[in-house]
CSV table of C-alpha atoms and ligand atoms in Angstrom, one decimal:
chain,number,residue,atom,x,y,z
K,59,MET,CA,164.9,-30.6,8.3
K,60,THR,CA,165.6,-31.9,11.8
K,61,ALA,CA,164.5,-30.9,15.2
K,62,THR,CA,168.0,-29.3,15.9
K,63,ASP,CA,168.1,-27.4,12.6
K,64,PRO,CA,168.2,-23.7,13.7
K,65,ASP,CA,166.5,-22.6,10.5
K,66,ALA,CA,163.6,-25.0,10.9
K,67,ALA,CA,160.3,-23.2,11.0
K,68,GLU,CA,158.5,-23.8,14.3
K,69,ALA,CA,155.2,-25.4,13.8
K,70,THR,CA,152.5,-23.0,15.0
K,71,PRO,CA,150.5,-24.6,17.9
K,72,THR,CA,146.8,-24.9,17.1
K,73,ARG,CA,143.8,-25.9,19.2
K,74,ARG,CA,140.1,-26.5,18.9
K,75,MET,CA,138.1,-23.7,20.3
K,76,SER,CA,134.3,-24.1,20.9
K,77,CYS,CA,131.9,-21.3,21.7
K,78,THR,CA,128.4,-20.0,21.0
K,79,VAL,CA,128.3,-17.4,18.2
K,80,ASN,CA,125.1,-15.6,17.6
K,81,GLY,CA,123.2,-18.4,19.2
K,82,GLN,CA,124.9,-21.3,17.4
K,83,HIS,CA,127.4,-23.7,18.8
K,84,ARG,CA,130.6,-23.4,16.8
K,85,THR,CA,134.0,-25.2,16.9
K,86,VAL,CA,137.0,-23.9,15.0
K,87,GLU,CA,140.6,-24.8,14.7
K,88,CYS,CA,142.8,-21.8,15.5
K,89,GLU,CA,146.3,-21.0,16.2
K,90,ASP,CA,147.2,-20.4,19.9
K,91,ARG,CA,148.3,-16.8,19.1
K,92,GLN,CA,145.4,-16.0,16.8
K,93,LEU,CA,143.3,-13.0,17.8
K,94,LEU,CA,139.6,-13.3,18.3
K,95,VAL,CA,138.8,-10.8,15.6
K,96,GLU,CA,140.8,-12.9,13.1
K,97,VAL,CA,138.9,-16.1,14.0
K,98,ILE,CA,135.6,-14.3,13.8
K,99,ARG,CA,136.3,-13.0,10.3
K,100,GLU,CA,138.3,-15.9,8.8
K,101,GLN,CA,137.2,-19.1,10.5
K,102,LEU,CA,133.6,-18.0,11.3
K,103,ASN,CA,133.3,-15.9,8.1
K,104,LEU,CA,131.5,-13.1,10.0
K,105,LYS,CA,132.9,-10.1,8.1
K,106,GLY,CA,130.8,-7.5,9.8
K,107,THR,CA,133.4,-7.4,12.6
K,108,HIS,CA,136.2,-5.2,11.1
K,109,ILE,CA,139.9,-4.9,11.6
K,110,GLY,CA,141.1,-1.4,12.0
K,111,CYS,CA,143.9,-0.4,14.3
K,112,LEU,CA,144.5,-3.8,16.0
K,113,ASN,CA,145.5,-2.1,19.2
K,114,GLY,CA,142.2,-1.3,20.9
K,115,ASP,CA,141.8,2.3,19.7
K,116,CYS,CA,139.1,2.3,17.0
K,117,GLY,CA,136.3,-0.1,18.0
K,118,ALA,CA,135.7,-1.5,14.6
K,119,CYS,CA,136.3,-5.0,16.0
K,120,THR,CA,133.7,-4.7,18.8
K,121,VAL,CA,131.6,-7.8,19.7
K,122,GLU,CA,129.8,-8.9,22.9
K,123,LEU,CA,131.5,-11.6,24.9
K,124,ASP,CA,129.3,-13.1,27.6
K,125,GLY,CA,127.2,-9.9,27.6
K,126,ARG,CA,130.1,-7.5,27.8
K,127,ILE,CA,131.3,-5.2,25.0
K,128,VAL,CA,134.9,-6.1,24.1
K,129,LYS,CA,137.3,-5.2,21.4
K,130,SER,CA,138.1,-8.5,19.8
K,131,CYS,CA,141.5,-7.4,18.6
K,132,LEU,CA,142.6,-7.3,22.2
K,133,LEU,CA,141.7,-10.9,23.0
K,134,LEU,CA,143.2,-14.2,21.9
K,135,ALA,CA,140.7,-16.5,20.4
K,136,ALA,CA,141.6,-19.2,22.8
K,137,SER,CA,140.4,-17.1,25.7
K,138,ALA,CA,136.9,-17.2,24.3
K,139,GLU,CA,136.6,-21.0,24.8
K,140,GLY,CA,133.1,-21.7,26.1
K,141,SER,CA,132.0,-18.1,25.8
K,142,GLU,CA,128.9,-16.6,24.2
K,143,ILE,CA,129.8,-14.2,21.4
K,144,THR,CA,127.4,-11.9,19.7
K,145,THR,CA,128.6,-10.1,16.5
K,146,VAL,CA,127.0,-7.2,14.7
K,147,GLU,CA,125.3,-9.7,12.3
K,148,ALA,CA,123.0,-10.7,15.2
K,149,MET,CA,121.6,-7.2,15.6
K,150,GLY,CA,119.6,-7.3,12.4
K,151,SER,CA,119.8,-7.9,8.7
K,152,PRO,CA,118.8,-6.0,5.6
K,153,GLY,CA,115.0,-5.7,5.7
K,154,ASP,CA,114.9,-6.6,9.4
K,155,LEU,CA,117.0,-3.9,11.1
K,156,SER,CA,117.0,-3.4,14.8
K,157,ASP,CA,115.6,-0.1,16.1
K,158,VAL,CA,119.1,1.1,16.7
K,159,GLN,CA,120.1,0.3,13.2
K,160,GLU,CA,117.0,1.9,11.8
K,161,ALA,CA,117.8,5.1,13.7
K,162,PHE,CA,121.3,5.1,12.3
K,163,TRP,CA,119.9,4.6,8.8
K,164,ASP,CA,117.3,7.3,9.1
K,165,ASN,CA,119.7,9.9,10.6
K,166,ASP,CA,122.7,9.1,8.3
K,167,GLY,CA,124.6,7.9,11.4
K,168,PHE,CA,127.0,6.0,9.3
K,169,GLN,CA,128.7,6.5,6.0
K,170,CYS,CA,131.4,3.9,5.1
K,171,GLY,CA,130.1,1.6,7.9
K,172,PHE,CA,133.6,0.6,9.1
K,173,CYS,CA,133.1,1.8,12.6
K,174,LEU,CA,129.5,0.6,13.0
K,175,PRO,CA,130.1,-2.5,15.3
K,176,GLY,CA,131.5,-0.3,18.0
K,177,HIS,CA,128.9,2.4,17.7
K,178,LEU,CA,126.0,0.1,17.5
K,179,PHE,CA,127.0,-2.0,20.5
K,180,ALA,CA,127.8,1.1,22.5
K,181,ALA,CA,124.4,2.6,21.6
K,182,ARG,CA,122.5,-0.5,22.5
K,183,ASP,CA,124.4,-0.8,25.8
K,184,LEU,CA,123.8,2.8,26.7
K,185,ILE,CA,120.1,2.8,25.9
K,186,GLY,CA,119.7,-0.4,27.9
K,187,SER,CA,121.0,1.3,31.1
K,188,ASN,CA,120.0,4.9,30.4
K,189,PRO,CA,116.8,5.2,28.4
K,190,ASP,CA,117.0,9.0,28.0
K,191,PRO,CA,120.7,9.9,27.6
K,192,SER,CA,121.9,13.5,27.2
K,193,ASP,CA,124.2,14.3,24.3
K,194,ASP,CA,127.2,14.4,26.7
K,195,GLU,CA,126.3,10.9,28.0
K,196,ILE,CA,126.0,9.6,24.4
K,197,ARG,CA,129.4,11.1,23.6
K,198,HIS,CA,130.9,9.6,26.7
K,199,ALA,CA,129.4,6.2,25.8
K,200,ILE,CA,130.8,6.1,22.3
K,201,ALA,CA,134.3,7.2,23.4
K,202,GLY,CA,136.8,4.7,22.1
K,203,ASN,CA,135.0,4.3,18.8
K,204,LEU,CA,136.6,6.2,16.0
K,205,CYS,CA,134.7,7.5,12.9
K,206,ARG,CA,136.4,9.3,10.1
K,207,CYS,CA,133.3,10.1,8.1
K,208,THR,CA,130.5,11.6,10.1
K,209,GLY,CA,132.1,14.0,12.6
K,210,TYR,CA,130.1,12.2,15.3
K,211,GLN,CA,127.1,14.6,15.4
K,212,ARG,CA,125.0,12.3,13.2
K,213,ILE,CA,125.9,9.4,15.4
K,214,VAL,CA,124.9,11.3,18.5
K,215,THR,CA,121.6,12.3,16.8
K,216,SER,CA,121.1,8.6,15.7
K,217,ILE,CA,121.5,7.4,19.3
K,218,ARG,CA,119.3,10.1,20.7
K,219,ASP,CA,116.6,9.0,18.1
K,220,ALA,CA,117.2,5.3,18.9
K,221,ALA,CA,116.6,6.0,22.6
K,222,ALA,CA,113.4,7.9,21.8
K,223,ARG,CA,112.2,5.0,19.7
K,224,ALA,CA,112.9,2.6,22.5
K,225,ARG,CA,111.0,4.8,25.0
K,226,ALA,CA,108.1,5.1,22.7
K,227,SER,CA,107.9,1.4,22.2
K,228,GLY,CA,108.3,0.7,25.9
K,229,ALA,CA,111.4,-1.5,25.1
A,1267,FES,FE1,140.2,-3.5,17.5
A,1267,FES,FE2,140.7,-1.1,16.3
A,1267,FES,S1,140.7,-3.1,15.4
A,1267,FES,S2,140.0,-1.5,18.4
């Protein structure tokens, strides 16, 4: 194989990318064209961030990037250089769920769990800025996150409950 061989496979450019993920400094080797969601799942082994549509419609790949909710299938991993990323794993863990996760659990707000990253981040963001949201406001806040199991009502109920818990605890 020579550099002038038209059938020669192009080597895929790679780079080192460093960022803070769930409070830990991480450096990974990734391809220039690799999506952030792919790096989060494969190189960082954080499988709670899901791959659904890969075009920004479903929200399964949602993470926080420098404090903003983003769909990680719409970003190249390289663009996250130096950023702070929070994935759904940082919200809580079995036996130590966050209040929002508890509310989803208690109200059957999720079933298969595939859409959870988007709904949980949207819920947390909404409650942080609007402690007593109406159902319409909740539905507006979760727009862009698709759920094929619950019909959304249980998610709305869960977020309303999560907001009530936050108010009760003074959070
Ligand atoms: Fe990113 Fe669906 S996989 S929005």
